[in-house]
mmCIF file of C-alpha atoms in Angstrom:
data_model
loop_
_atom_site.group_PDB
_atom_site.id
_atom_site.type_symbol
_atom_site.label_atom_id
_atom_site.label_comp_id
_atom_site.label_asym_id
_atom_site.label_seq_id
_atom_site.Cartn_x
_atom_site.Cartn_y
_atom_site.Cartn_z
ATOM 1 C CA UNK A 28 -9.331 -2.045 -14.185
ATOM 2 C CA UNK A 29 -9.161 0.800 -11.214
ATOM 3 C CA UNK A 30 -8.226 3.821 -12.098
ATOM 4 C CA UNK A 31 -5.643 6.319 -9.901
ATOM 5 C CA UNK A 32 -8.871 8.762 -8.963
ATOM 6 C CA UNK A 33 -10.779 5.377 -7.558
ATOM 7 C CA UNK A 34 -7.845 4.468 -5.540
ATOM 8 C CA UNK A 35 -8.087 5.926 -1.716
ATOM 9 C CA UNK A 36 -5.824 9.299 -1.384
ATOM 10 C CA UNK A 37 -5.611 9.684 -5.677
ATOM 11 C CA UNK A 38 -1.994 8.318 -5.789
ATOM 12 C CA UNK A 39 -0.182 9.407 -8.832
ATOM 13 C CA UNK A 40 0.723 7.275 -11.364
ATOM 14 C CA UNK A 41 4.663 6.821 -12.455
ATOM 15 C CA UNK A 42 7.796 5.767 -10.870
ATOM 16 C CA UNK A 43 7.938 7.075 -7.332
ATOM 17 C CA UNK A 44 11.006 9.294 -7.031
ATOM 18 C CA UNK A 45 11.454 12.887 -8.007
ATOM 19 C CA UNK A 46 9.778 16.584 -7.691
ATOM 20 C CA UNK A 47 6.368 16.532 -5.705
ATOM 21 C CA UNK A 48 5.551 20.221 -4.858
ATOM 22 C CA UNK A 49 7.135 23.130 -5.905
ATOM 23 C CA UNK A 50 9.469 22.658 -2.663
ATOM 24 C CA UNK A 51 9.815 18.889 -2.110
ATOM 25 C CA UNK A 52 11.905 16.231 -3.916
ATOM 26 C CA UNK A 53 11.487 12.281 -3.242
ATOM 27 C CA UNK A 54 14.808 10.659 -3.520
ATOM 28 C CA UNK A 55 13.818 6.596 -3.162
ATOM 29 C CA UNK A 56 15.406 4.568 -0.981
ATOM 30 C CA UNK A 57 16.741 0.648 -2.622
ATOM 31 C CA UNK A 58 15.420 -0.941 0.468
ATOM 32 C CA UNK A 59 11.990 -2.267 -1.158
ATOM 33 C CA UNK A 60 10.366 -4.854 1.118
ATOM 34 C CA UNK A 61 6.800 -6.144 2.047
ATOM 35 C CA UNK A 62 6.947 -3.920 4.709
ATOM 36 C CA UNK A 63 8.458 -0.884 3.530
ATOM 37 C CA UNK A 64 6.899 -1.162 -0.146
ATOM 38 C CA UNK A 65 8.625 0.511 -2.826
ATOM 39 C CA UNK A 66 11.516 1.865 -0.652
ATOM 40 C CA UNK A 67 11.639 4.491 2.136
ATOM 41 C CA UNK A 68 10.769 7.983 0.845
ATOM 42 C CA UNK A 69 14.000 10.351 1.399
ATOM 43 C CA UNK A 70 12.704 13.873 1.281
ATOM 44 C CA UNK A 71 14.243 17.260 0.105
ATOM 45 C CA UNK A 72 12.461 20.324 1.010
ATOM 46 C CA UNK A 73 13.520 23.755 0.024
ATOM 47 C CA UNK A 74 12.273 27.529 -0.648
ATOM 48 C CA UNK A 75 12.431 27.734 -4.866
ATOM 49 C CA UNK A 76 14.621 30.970 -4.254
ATOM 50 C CA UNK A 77 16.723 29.219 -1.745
ATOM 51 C CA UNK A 78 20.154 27.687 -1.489
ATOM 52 C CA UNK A 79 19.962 25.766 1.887
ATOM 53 C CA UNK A 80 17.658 22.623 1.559
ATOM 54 C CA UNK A 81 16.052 20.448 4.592
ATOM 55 C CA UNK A 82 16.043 16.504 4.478
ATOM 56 C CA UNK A 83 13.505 14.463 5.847
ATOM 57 C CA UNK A 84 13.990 10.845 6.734
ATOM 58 C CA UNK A 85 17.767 9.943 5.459
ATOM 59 C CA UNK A 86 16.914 6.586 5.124
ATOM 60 C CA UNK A 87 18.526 3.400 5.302
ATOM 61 C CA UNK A 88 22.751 3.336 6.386
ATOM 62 C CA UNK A 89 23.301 3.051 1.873
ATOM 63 C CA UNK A 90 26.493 5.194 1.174
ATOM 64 C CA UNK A 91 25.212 5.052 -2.373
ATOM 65 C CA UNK A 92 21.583 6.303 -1.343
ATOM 66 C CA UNK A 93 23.132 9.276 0.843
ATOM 67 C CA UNK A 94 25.278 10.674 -1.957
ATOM 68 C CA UNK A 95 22.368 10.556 -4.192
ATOM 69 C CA UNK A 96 19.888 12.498 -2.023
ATOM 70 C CA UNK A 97 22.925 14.575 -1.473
ATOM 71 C CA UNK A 98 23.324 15.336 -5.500
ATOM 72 C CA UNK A 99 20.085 15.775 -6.274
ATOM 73 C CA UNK A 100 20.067 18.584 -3.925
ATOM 74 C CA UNK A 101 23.492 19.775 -5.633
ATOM 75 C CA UNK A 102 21.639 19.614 -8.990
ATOM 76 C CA UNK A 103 19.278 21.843 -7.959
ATOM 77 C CA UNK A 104 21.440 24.558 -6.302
ATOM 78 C CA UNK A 105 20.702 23.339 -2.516
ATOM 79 C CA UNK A 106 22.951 22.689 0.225
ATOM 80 C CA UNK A 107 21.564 20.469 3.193
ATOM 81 C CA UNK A 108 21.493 22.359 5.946
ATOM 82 C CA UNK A 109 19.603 20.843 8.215
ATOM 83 C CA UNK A 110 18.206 16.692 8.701
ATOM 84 C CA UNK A 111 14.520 15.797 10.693
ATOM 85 C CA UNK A 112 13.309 12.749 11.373
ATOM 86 C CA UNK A 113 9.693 11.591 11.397
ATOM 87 C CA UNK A 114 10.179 8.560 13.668
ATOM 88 C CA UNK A 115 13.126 6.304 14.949
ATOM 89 C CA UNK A 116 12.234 3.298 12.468
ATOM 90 C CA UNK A 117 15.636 1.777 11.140
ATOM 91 C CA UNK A 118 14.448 2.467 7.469
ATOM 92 C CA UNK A 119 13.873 5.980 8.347
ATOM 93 C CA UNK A 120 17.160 6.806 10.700
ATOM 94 C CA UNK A 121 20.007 4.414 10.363
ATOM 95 C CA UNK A 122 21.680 6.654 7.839
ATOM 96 C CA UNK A 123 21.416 9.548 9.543
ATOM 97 C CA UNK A 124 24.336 9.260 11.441
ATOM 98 C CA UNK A 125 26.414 9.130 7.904
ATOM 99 C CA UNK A 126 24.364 11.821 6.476
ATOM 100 C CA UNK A 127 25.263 14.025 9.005
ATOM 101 C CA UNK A 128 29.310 13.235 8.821
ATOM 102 C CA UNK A 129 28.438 14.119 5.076
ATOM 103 C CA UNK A 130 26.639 17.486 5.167
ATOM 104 C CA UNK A 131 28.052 18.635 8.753
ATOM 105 C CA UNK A 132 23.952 19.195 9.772
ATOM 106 C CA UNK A 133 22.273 18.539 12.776
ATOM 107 C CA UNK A 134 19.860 15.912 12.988
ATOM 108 C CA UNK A 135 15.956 16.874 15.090
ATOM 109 C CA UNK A 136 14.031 14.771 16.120
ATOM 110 C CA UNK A 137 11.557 14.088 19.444
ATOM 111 C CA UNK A 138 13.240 11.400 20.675
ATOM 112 C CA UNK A 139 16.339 12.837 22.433
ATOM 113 C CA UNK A 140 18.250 9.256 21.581
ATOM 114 C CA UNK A 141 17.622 9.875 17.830
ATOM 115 C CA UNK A 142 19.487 13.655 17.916
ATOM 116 C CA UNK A 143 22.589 14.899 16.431
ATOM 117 C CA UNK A 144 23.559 18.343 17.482
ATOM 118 C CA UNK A 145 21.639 19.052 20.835
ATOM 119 C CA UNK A 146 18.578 20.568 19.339
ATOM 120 C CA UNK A 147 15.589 18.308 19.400
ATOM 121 C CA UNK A 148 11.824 18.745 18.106
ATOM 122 C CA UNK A 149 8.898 20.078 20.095
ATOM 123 C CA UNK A 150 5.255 19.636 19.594
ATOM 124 C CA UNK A 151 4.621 23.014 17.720
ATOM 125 C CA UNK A 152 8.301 24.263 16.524
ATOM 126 C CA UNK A 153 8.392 25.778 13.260
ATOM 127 C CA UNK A 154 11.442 24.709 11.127
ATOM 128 C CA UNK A 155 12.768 28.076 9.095
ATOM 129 C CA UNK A 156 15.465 27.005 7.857
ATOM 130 C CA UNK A 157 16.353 28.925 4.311
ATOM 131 C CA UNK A 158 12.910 30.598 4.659
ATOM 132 C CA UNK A 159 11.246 27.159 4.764
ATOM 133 C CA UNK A 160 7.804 26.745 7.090
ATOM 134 C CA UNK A 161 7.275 23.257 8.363
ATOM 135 C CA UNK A 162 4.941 22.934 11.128
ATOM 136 C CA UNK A 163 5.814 19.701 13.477
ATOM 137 C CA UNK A 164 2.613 17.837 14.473
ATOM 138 C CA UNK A 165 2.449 15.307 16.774
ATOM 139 C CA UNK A 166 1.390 12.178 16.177
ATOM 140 C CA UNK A 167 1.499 8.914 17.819
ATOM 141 C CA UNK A 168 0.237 5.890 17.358
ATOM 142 C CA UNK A 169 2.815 3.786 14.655
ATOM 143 C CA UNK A 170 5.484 4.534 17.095
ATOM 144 C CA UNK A 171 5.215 6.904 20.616
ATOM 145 C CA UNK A 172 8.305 9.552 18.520
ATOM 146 C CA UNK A 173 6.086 9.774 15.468
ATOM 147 C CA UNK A 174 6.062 13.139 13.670
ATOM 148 C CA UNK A 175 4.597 14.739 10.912
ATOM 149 C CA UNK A 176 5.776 18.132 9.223
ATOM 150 C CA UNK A 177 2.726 20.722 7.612
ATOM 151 C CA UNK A 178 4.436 22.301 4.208
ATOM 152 C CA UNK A 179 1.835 25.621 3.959
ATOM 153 C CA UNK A 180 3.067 26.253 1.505
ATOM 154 C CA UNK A 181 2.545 23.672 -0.992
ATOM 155 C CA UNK A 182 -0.584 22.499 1.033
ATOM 156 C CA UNK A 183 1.210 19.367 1.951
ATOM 157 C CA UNK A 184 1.882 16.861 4.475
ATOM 158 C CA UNK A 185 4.791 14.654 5.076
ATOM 159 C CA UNK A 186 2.954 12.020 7.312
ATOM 160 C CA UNK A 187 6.462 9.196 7.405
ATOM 161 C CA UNK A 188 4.934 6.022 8.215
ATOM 162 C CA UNK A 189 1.483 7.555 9.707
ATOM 163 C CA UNK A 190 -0.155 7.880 6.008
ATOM 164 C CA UNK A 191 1.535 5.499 3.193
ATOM 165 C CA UNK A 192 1.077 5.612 -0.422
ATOM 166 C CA UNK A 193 -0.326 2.579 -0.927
ATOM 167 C CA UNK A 194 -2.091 0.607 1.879
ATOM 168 C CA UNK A 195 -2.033 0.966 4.969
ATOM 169 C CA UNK A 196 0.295 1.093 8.573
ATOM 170 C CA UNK A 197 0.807 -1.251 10.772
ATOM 171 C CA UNK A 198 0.192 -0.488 14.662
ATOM 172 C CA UNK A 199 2.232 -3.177 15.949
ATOM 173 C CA UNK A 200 1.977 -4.174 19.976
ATOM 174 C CA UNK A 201 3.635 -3.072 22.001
ATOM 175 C CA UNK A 202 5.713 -0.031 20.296
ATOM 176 C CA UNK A 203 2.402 0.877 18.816
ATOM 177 C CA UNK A 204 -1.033 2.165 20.457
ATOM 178 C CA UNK A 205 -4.317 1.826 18.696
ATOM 179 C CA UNK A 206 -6.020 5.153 20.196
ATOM 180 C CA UNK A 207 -3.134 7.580 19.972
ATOM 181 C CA UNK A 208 -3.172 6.387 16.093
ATOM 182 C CA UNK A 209 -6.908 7.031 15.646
ATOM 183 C CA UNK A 210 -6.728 10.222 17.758
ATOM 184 C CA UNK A 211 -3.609 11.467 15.397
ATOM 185 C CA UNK A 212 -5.318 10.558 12.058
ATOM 186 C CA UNK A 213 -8.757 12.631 13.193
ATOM 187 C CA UNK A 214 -6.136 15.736 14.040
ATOM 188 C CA UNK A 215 -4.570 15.564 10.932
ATOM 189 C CA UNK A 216 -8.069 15.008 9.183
ATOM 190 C CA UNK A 217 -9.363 18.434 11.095
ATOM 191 C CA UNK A 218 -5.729 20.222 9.981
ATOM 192 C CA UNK A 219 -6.551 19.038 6.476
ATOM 193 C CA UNK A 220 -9.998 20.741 6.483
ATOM 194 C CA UNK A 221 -8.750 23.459 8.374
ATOM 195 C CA UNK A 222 -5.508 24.559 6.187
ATOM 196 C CA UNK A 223 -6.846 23.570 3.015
ATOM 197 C CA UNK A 224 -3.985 20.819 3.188
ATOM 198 C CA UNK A 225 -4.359 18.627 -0.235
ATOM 199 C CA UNK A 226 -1.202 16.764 -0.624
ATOM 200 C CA UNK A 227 0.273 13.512 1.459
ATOM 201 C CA UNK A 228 4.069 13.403 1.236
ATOM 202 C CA UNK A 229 4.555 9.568 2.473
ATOM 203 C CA UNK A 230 7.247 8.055 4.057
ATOM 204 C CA UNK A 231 6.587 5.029 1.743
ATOM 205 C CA UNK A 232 4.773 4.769 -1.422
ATOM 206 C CA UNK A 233 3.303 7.498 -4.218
ATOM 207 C CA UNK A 234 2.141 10.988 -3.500
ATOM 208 C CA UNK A 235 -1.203 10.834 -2.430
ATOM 209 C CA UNK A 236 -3.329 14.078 -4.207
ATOM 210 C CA UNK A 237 -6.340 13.704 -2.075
ATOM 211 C CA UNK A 238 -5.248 13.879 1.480
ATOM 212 C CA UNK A 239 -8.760 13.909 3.165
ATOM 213 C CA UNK A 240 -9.709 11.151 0.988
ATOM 214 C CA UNK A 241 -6.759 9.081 1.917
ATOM 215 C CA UNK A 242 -7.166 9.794 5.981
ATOM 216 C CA UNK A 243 -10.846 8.927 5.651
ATOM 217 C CA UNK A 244 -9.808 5.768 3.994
ATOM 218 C CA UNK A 245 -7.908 4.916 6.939
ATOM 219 C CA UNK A 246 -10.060 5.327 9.617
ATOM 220 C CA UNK A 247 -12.939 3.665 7.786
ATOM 221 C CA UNK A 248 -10.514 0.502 7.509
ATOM 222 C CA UNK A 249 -9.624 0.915 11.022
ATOM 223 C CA UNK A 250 -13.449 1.227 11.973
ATOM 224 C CA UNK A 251 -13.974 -1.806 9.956
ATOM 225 C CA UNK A 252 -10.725 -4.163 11.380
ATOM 226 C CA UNK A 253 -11.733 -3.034 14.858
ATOM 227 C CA UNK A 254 -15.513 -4.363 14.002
ATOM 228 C CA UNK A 255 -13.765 -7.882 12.581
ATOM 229 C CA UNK A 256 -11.255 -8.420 15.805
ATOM 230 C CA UNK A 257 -14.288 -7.616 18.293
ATOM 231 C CA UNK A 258 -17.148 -10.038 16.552
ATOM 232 C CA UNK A 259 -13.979 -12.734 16.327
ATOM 233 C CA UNK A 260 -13.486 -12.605 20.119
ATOM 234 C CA UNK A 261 -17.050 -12.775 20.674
ATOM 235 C CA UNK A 262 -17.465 -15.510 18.210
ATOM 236 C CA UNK A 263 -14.407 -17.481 20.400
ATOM 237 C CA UNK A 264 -10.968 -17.138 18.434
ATOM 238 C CA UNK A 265 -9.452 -15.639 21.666
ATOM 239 C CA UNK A 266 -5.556 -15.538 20.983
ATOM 240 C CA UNK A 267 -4.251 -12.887 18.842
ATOM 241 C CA UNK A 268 -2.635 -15.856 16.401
ATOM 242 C CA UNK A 269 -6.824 -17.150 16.340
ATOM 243 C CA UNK A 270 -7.783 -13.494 15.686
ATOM 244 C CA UNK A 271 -5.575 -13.544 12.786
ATOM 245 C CA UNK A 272 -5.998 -16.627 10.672
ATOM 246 C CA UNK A 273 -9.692 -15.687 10.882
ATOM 247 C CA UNK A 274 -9.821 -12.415 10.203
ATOM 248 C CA UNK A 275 -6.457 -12.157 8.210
ATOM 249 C CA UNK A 276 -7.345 -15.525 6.400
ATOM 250 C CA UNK A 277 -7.136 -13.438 2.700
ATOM 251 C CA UNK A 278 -4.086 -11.500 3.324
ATOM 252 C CA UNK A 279 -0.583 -13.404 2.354
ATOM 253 C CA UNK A 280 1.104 -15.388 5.534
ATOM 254 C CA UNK A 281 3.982 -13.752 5.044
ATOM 255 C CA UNK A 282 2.450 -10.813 6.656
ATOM 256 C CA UNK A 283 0.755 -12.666 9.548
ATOM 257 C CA UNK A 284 3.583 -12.054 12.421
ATOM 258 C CA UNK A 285 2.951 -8.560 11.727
ATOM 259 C CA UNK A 286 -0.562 -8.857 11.944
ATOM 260 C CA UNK A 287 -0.425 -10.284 14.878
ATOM 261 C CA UNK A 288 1.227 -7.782 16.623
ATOM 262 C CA UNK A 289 -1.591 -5.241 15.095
ATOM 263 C CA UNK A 290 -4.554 -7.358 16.372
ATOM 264 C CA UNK A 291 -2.763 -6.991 19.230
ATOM 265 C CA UNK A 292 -2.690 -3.301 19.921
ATOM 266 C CA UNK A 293 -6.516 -3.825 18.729
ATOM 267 C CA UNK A 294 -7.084 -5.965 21.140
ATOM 268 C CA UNK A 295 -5.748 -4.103 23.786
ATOM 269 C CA UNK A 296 -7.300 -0.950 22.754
ATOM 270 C CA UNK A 297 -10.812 -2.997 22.591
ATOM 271 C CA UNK A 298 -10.399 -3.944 26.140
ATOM 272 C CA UNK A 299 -9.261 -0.501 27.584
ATOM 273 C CA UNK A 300 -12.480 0.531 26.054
ATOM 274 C CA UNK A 301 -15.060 -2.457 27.647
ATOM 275 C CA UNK A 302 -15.717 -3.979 24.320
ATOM 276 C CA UNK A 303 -14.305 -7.194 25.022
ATOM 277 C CA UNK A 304 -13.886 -9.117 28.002
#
């Protein structure tokens, strides 16, 4: 049997759900699928000594799940004052509408179709609300709006669906591009090193306690994916569908149409890079 420290990124053990950090509560999502895994990952992040609380990733359009995140901040003294979104993935957004008719908050974002209130997200901001420091980093590559948000202080990262829990992301064709991905894990890799960051806040899945450990994993299993696609093509399997019942052979069919559409932002980023013909 494994245990949780031989497991890439140190995921803790125990329902997923709850306080992470000293500022950021998990309130889970009941929209578990293959693809979204335990549920999407609704996030409340606050000062300690604060009474105005910011919400990550609403979730799913659940009137049930949106009063809940909305009590749990309640419980702890918090108002939500303010919404951001890491991406404009259904799972992630489609209650954010609702959440915002329920707290009266603005919702940020970088795409300017996903706002709520005018104000969008730059490459850089700082979010201060209640005293709160979240840096926004940019990073593309699941989607072109991807986000992540730097907690200093609690040495965190909330990464959405750029760094899960448990497995890994899909870079699905066309929505998705190969090299921004790679190029946005290495940044957040070098912002790991450089601010000491040890914590993944996911926007699916457990916390993840080693954060350079859990990056590393990922770009070693995109290293190694890349390596299977390119010796398939040379070996003939030329379609993406031939790509993946060869090199996807051990991973359940179910999964397949979305592996199709990653070998296909592999493939593409294989030939923008001469590799294959």
């Amino acid at each position: 049997m494994t245990s949780a420290t031989e497991l890439p990124g140190r995921p803790r053990a125990g329902a997923i759900g709850g306080p992470a950090t000293a500022r950021a509560t998990c309130v889970l999502a009941p929209n578990p699928s293959a693809m979204t895994l335990d549920g999407t990952n609704t996030w409340i992040v606050a000062e300690p000594d604060s009474d105005l609380a910011v919400v990550i990733d609403p979730g799913p359009l659940d009137d049930t799940h949106l009063q809940a995140v909305i009590s749990t901040a309640e419980a702890a003294g918090k108002r939500v004052a303010l919404t951001l979104l890491t991406h404009g993935h259904p799972d992630h957004f489609d209650g954010a509408a609702r959440f915002a008719e329920l707290t009266g908050t603005r919702v940020r974002a970088l795409d300017p179709a996903l706002r709520l209130g005018g104000e969008g997200l730059g490459i850089g901001d700082v979010v201060t609300t209640g005293g709160l420091e979240l840096h926004v980093l940019s990073t593309p590559g699941h989607t072109a709006d991807s986000l992540c948000f730097h907690l200093p202080a609690d040495r965190a990262l909330f990464t959405g669906d750029t760094v899960l829990g448990r497995g890994t992301t899909v870079v699905a064709h066309p929505e998705g591009r190969l090299g921004d991905y790679l190029d946005s894990l290495r940044r957040l890799r070098a912002l790991a090193v450089e601010e000491d960051v040890r914590t993944i806040l996911p926007g699916h899945g457990p916390v993840l306690d080693d954060a350079c450990g859990a990056i590393d994993f990922y770009l070693v299993h995109r290293a190694k994916r890349l390596a299977q696609v390119e010796t398939a093509v040379e070996n003939g399997y030329r379609s993406a569908a031939e790509v993946v019942a060869h090199v996807y052979a051990d991973v359940d069919r179910s999964l397949w149409p979305a592996a199709e559409l990653s070998v296909r932002a592999q493939l593409e980023y294989l030939g923008e890079h001469g590799l294959i013909q």
